[in-house]
GROMACS .gro file of C-alpha atoms in nm:
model
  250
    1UNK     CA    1  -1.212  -1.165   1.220
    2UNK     CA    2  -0.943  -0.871   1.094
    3UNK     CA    3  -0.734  -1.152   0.951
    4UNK     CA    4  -1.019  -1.243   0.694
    5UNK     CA    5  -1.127  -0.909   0.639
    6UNK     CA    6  -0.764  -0.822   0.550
    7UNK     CA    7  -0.776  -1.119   0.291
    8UNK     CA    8  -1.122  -1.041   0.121
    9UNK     CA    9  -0.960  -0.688   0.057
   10UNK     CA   10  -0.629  -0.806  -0.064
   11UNK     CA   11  -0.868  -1.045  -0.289
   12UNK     CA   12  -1.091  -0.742  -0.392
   13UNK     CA   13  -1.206  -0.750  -0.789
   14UNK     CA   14  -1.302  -0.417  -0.825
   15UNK     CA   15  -1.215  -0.056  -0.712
   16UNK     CA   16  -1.552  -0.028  -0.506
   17UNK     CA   17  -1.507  -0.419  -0.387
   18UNK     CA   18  -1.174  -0.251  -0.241
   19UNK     CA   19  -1.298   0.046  -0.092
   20UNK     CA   20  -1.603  -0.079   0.095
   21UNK     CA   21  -1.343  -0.343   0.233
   22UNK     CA   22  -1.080  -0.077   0.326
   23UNK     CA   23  -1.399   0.058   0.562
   24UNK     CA   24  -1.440  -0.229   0.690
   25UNK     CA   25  -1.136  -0.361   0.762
   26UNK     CA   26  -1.077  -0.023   0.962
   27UNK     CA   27  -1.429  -0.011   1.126
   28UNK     CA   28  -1.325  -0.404   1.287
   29UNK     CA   29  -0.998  -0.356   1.365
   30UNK     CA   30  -1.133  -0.049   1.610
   31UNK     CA   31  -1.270  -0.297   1.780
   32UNK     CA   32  -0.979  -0.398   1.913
   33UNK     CA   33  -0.961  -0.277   2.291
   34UNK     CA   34  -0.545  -0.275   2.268
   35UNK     CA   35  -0.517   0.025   2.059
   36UNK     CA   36  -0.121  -0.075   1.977
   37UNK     CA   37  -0.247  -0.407   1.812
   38UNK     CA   38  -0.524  -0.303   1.605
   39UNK     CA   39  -0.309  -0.260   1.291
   40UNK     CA   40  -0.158  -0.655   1.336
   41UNK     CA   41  -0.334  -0.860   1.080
   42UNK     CA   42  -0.242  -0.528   0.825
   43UNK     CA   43   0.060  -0.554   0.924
   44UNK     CA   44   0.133  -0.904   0.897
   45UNK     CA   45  -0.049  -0.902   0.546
   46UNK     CA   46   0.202  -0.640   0.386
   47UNK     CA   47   0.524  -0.793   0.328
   48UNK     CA   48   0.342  -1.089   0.125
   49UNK     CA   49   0.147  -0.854  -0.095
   50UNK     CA   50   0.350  -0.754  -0.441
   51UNK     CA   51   0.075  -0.620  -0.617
   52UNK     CA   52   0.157  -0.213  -0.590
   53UNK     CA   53  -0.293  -0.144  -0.606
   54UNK     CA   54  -0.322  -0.347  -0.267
   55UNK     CA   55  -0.022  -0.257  -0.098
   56UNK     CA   56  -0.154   0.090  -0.161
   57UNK     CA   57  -0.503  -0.010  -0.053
   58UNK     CA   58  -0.322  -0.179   0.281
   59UNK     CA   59  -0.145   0.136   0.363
   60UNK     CA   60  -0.442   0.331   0.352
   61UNK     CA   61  -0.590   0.076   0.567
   62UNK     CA   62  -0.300   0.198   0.833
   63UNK     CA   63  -0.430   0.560   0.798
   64UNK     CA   64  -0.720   0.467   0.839
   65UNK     CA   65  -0.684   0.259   1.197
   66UNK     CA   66  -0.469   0.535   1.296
   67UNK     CA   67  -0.255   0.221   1.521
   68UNK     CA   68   0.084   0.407   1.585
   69UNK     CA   69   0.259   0.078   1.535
   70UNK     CA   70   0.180   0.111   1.127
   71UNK     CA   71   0.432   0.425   1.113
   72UNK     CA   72   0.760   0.257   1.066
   73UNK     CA   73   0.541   0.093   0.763
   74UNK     CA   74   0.417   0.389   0.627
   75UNK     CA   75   0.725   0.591   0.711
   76UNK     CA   76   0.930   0.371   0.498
   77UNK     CA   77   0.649   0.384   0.208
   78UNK     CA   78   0.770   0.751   0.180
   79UNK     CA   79   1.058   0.650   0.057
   80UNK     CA   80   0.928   0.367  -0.221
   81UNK     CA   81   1.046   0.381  -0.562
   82UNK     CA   82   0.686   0.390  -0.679
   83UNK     CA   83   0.530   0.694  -0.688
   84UNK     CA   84   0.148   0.617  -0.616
   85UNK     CA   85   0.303   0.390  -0.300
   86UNK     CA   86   0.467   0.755  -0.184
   87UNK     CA   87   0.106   0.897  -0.267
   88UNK     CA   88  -0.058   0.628  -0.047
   89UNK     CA   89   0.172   0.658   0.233
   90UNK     CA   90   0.111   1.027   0.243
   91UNK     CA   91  -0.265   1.009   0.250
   92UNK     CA   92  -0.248   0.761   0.518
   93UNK     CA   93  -0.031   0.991   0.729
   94UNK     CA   94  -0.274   1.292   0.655
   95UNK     CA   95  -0.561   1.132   0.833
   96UNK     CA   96  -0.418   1.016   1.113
   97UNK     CA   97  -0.575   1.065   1.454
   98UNK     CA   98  -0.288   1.213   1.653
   99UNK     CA   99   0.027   1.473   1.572
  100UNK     CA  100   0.312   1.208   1.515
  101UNK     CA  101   0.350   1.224   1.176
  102UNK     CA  102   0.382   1.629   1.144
  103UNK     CA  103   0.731   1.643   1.064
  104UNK     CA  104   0.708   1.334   0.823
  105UNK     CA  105   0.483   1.509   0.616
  106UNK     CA  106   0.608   1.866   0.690
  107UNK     CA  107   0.962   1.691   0.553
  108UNK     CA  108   0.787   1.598   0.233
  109UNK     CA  109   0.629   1.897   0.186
  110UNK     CA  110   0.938   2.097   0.203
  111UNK     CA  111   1.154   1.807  -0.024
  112UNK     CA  112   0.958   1.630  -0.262
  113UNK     CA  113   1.027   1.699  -0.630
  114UNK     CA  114   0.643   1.575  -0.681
  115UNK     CA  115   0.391   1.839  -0.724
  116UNK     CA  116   0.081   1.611  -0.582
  117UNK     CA  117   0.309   1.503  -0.309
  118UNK     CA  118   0.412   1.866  -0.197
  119UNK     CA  119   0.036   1.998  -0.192
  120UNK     CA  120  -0.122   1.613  -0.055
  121UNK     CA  121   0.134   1.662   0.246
  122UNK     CA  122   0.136   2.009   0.265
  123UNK     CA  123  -0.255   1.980   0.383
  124UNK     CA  124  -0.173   1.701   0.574
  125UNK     CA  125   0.038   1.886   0.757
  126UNK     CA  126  -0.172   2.183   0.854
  127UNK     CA  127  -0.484   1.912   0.916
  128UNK     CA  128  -0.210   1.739   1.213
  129UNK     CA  129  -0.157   2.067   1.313
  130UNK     CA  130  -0.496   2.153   1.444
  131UNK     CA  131  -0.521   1.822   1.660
  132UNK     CA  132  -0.454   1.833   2.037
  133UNK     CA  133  -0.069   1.767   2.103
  134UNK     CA  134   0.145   1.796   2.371
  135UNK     CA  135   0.363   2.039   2.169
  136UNK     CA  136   0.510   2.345   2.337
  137UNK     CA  137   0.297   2.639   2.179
  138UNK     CA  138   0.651   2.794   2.065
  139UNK     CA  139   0.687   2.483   1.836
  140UNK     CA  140   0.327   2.477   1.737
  141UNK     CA  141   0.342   2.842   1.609
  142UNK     CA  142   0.700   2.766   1.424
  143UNK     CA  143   0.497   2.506   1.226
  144UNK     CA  144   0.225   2.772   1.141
  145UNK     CA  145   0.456   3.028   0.998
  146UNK     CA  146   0.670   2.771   0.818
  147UNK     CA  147   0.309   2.663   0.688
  148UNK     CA  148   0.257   3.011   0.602
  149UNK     CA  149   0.600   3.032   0.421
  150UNK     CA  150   0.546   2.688   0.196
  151UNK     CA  151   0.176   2.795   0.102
  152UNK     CA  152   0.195   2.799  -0.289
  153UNK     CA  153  -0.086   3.055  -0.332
  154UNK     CA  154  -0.372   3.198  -0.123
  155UNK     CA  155  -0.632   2.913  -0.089
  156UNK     CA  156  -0.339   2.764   0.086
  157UNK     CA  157  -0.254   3.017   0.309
  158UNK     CA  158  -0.639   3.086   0.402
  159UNK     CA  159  -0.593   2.677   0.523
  160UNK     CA  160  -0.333   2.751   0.722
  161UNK     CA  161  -0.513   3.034   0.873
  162UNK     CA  162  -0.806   2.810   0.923
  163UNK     CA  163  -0.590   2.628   1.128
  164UNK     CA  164  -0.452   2.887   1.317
  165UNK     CA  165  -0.764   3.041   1.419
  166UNK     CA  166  -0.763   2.779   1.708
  167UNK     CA  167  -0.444   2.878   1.837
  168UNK     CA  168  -0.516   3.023   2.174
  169UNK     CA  169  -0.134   3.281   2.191
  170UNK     CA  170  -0.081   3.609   2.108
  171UNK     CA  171   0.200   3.518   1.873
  172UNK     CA  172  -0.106   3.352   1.660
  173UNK     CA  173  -0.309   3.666   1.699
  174UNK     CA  174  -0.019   3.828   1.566
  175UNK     CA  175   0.000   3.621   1.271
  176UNK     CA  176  -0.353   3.672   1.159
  177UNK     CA  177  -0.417   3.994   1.245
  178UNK     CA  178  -0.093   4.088   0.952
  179UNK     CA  179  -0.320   3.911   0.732
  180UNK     CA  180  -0.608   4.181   0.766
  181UNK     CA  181  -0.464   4.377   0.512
  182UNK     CA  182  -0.425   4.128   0.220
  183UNK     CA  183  -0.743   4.113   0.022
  184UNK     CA  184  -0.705   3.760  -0.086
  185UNK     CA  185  -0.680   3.685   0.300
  186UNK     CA  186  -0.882   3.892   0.460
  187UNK     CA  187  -1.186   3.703   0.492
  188UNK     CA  188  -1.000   3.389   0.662
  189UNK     CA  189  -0.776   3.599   0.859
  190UNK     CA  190  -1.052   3.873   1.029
  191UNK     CA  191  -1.219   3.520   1.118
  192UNK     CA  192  -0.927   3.385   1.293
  193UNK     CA  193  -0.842   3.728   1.467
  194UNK     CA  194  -1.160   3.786   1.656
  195UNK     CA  195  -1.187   3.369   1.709
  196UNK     CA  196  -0.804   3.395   1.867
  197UNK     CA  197  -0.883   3.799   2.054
  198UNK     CA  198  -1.222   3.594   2.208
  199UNK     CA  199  -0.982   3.309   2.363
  200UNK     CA  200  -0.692   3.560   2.511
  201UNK     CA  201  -0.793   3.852   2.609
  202UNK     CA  202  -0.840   3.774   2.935
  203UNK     CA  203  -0.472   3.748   2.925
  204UNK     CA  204  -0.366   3.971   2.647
  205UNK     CA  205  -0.648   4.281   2.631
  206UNK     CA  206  -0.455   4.529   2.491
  207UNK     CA  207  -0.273   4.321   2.231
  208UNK     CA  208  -0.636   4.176   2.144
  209UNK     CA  209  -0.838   4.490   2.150
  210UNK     CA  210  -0.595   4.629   1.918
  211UNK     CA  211  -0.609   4.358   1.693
  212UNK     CA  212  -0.975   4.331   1.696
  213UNK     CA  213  -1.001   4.741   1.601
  214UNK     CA  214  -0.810   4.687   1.348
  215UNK     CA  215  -1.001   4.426   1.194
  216UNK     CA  216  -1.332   4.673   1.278
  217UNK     CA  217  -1.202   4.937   1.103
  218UNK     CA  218  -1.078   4.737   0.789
  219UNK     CA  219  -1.355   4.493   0.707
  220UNK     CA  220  -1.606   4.530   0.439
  221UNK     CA  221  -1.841   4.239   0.619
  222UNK     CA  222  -2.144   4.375   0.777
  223UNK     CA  223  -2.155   4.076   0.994
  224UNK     CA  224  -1.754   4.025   1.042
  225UNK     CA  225  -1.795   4.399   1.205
  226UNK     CA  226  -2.085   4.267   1.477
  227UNK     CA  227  -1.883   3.989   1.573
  228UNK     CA  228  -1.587   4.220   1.600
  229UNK     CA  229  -1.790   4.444   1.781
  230UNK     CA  230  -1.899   4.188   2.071
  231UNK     CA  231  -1.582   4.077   2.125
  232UNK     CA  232  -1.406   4.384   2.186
  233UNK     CA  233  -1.759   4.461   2.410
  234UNK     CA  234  -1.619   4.171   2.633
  235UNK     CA  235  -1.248   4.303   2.597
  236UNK     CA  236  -1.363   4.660   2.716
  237UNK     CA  237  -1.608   4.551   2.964
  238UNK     CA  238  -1.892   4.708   2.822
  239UNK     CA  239  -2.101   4.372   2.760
  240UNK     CA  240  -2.095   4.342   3.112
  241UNK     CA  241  -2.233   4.701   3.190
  242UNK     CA  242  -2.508   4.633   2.939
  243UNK     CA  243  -2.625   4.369   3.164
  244UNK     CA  244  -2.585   4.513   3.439
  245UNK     CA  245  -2.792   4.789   3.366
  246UNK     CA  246  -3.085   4.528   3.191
  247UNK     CA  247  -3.107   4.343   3.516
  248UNK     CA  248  -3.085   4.677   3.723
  249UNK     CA  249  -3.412   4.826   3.471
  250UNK     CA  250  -3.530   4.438   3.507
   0.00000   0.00000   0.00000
């Protein structure tokens, strides 16, 4: 049924019409138990369609299904002659399921003369980086601090922080814990070190316990210092003497 999904879409009247159909479309094609053929009818429906709307409401389709054989497609729409087509392309690469296109959209973050472009890919590109990925953590914390560096003002640099939060290395602790300091950060970045200390510092207690101090004796947050608090409790030990001693008075 894709096939005639695809055409009521490309046949859509009305913006609404088109997006209820772009759902759809998506929500069917799912269906499809071979993953690497769930984007055919799309596919097969592009090359045919002129009209720059639906080929932009087709390549969002392809975002949408997430199929890795759409990529070439979208790929190439990066380099279209139409704006909005390079717009479409890049949404469609933002939400996609996996890691592959991180470079593609880390490339037009870094290149594109487009202001929409640069920020639509930019948060693409620190979305992709939060997903599970067989990248070598070395690589993965590259990608944050050239994030870090291409971050046009704070909100996007407390994204990227967001992001790196969930980074389970001490290079990431690192990272967020020189953050503390900045008062348009700190909020985002006291978060991420005591999220990052509570995942490590099995492995890395002094590096963590330090980190986590430091946040203790910087923050303004009530609550920020509790959580701060427990954590370096576990790091030290000392949660684990509490209950000792509650199930020795027990």
């Amino acid at each position: 049924d894709v096939a005639a999904l695809v055409d009521l879409l490309v046949n859509a009247k009305s913006p609404s019409d088109r997006s209820e159909a772009e759902k759809t479309v998506a929500m069917v094609a799912h269906k499809i138990d071979k993953k690497d053929e769930q984007a055919a009818a799309v596919l097969a429906k592009l090359p045919s369609v002129k009209d720059l709307e639906t080929r932009c409401s087709l390549l969002s389709v392809l975002g949408r299904i997430g199929d890795n054989s759409g990529l070439g497609v979208l790929r190439g729409a990066l380099g279209s002659k139409e704006p909005d087509e390079q717009g479409a392309a890049i949404r469609a690469l933002s939400m996609w399921p996996t890691g592959e296109p991180t470079v593609d959209l880390l490339a037009v973050a870094k290149g594109s003369k487009n202001e929409l472009h640069k920020t639509l890919a930019f948060r693409g590109f620190v979305r992709l980086l939060g997903l599970k990925s067989e990248r070598a953590a070395s690589e993965t914390m590259g990608m944050y601090e050239q994030a870090m560096v291409l971050a046009p003002n704070a909100t996007e640099k407390r994204r990227v922080l967001s992001g790196l939060s969930s980074v389970a290395s001490v290079e990431a602790l690192a990272m967020a814990a020189e953050c503390v300091s900045d008062k348009e950060l700190s909020g985002e970045s006291e978060a991420a070190v005591i999220r990052i200390a509570e995942l490590i510092y099995r492995e890395h207690p002094q590096e963590s316990e330090s980190a986590v101090k430091k946040v203790m004796s910087s923050t303004k947050s009530d609550s920020v210092r509790k959580q701060a608090e427990a954590v370096l409790n576990m790091i030290t030990g000392k949660d684990k003497a509490v209950k000792t001693d509650e199930e020795t008075t027990g």
